[in-house]
Amino acid sequence: MAAQTGVTKRTIDYYTNLGLLQVERSASNYRYYDRAMVERIHWIEEQKKSGKCLDEIRTLLTIDAPIEEEIDIQEIRLQMRKLEHDVAKLMEQMDETEKQKLRKKVSPESVALMQSLLLILNN
């Protein structure tokens, strides 16, 4: 990894300890860095060359960092289905008075938000 980035293993370890990089570990406890982290190493090195200190770079990373997490739509769909199933089971156990009370507690905005989320996930 160090040869690909042009920085030493010690530097990468230092950046990781400072929280500038995120490490993942293999089953055998080896550290590995995904493409986003390799790109971040290059970006950090460019920032250092432009005269920024590591504290400034850390601040930039927390403010300007792009969201690198991918959303697992399938996992969200599965969770939504499970929640729908759980709610349906609870509703079956409630009498009509309890159901009315529950319906009054859920705001129209919440219902609209849930419907929007379902529409987005189903597309």
Short mmCIF file of N, CA and C in Angstrom, two decimals, residues 91 94-108 111:
data_model
loop_
_atom_site.label_atom_id
_atom_site.label_comp_id
_atom_site.label_asym_id
_atom_site.label_seq_id
_atom_site.Cartn_x
_atom_site.Cartn_y
_atom_site.Cartn_z
N MET A 91 -50.95 -4.17 15.66
CA MET A 91 -52.28 -3.64 15.38
C MET A 91 -53.35 -4.72 15.55
N MET A 94 -54.45 -4.98 19.15
CA MET A 94 -55.07 -3.80 19.76
C MET A 94 -56.58 -3.79 19.50
N ASP A 95 -57.32 -3.27 20.48
CA ASP A 95 -58.75 -3.08 20.22
C ASP A 95 -58.94 -1.76 19.46
N GLU A 96 -60.15 -1.48 19.03
CA GLU A 96 -60.41 -0.32 18.18
C GLU A 96 -60.09 1.00 18.88
N THR A 97 -60.34 1.09 20.19
CA THR A 97 -60.05 2.32 20.94
C THR A 97 -58.55 2.60 20.95
N GLU A 98 -57.76 1.57 21.16
CA GLU A 98 -56.30 1.73 21.18
C GLU A 98 -55.78 2.13 19.79
N LYS A 99 -56.38 1.54 18.74
CA LYS A 99 -55.97 1.88 17.38
C LYS A 99 -56.27 3.36 17.08
N GLN A 100 -57.42 3.84 17.53
CA GLN A 100 -57.78 5.25 17.31
C GLN A 100 -56.80 6.17 18.03
N LYS A 101 -56.45 5.84 19.26
CA LYS A 101 -55.49 6.65 20.02
C LYS A 101 -54.14 6.69 19.29
N LEU A 102 -53.72 5.55 18.79
CA LEU A 102 -52.44 5.48 18.08
C LEU A 102 -52.48 6.32 16.81
N ARG A 103 -53.57 6.24 16.06
CA ARG A 103 -53.69 7.02 14.83
C ARG A 103 -53.63 8.51 15.10
N LYS A 104 -54.17 8.94 16.24
CA LYS A 104 -54.15 10.36 16.59
C LYS A 104 -52.74 10.83 16.94
N LYS A 105 -51.91 9.92 17.43
CA LYS A 105 -50.55 10.29 17.85
C LYS A 105 -49.58 10.40 16.68
N VAL A 106 -49.91 9.76 15.56
CA VAL A 106 -49.03 9.81 14.40
C VAL A 106 -49.43 11.03 13.57
N SER A 107 -48.49 11.94 13.39
CA SER A 107 -48.79 13.18 12.67
C SER A 107 -48.91 12.92 11.17
N PRO A 108 -49.67 13.77 10.49
CA PRO A 108 -49.76 13.64 9.02
C PRO A 108 -48.39 13.77 8.35
N VAL A 111 -46.67 10.40 8.49
CA VAL A 111 -47.24 9.49 7.50
C VAL A 111 -46.72 9.85 6.11
#
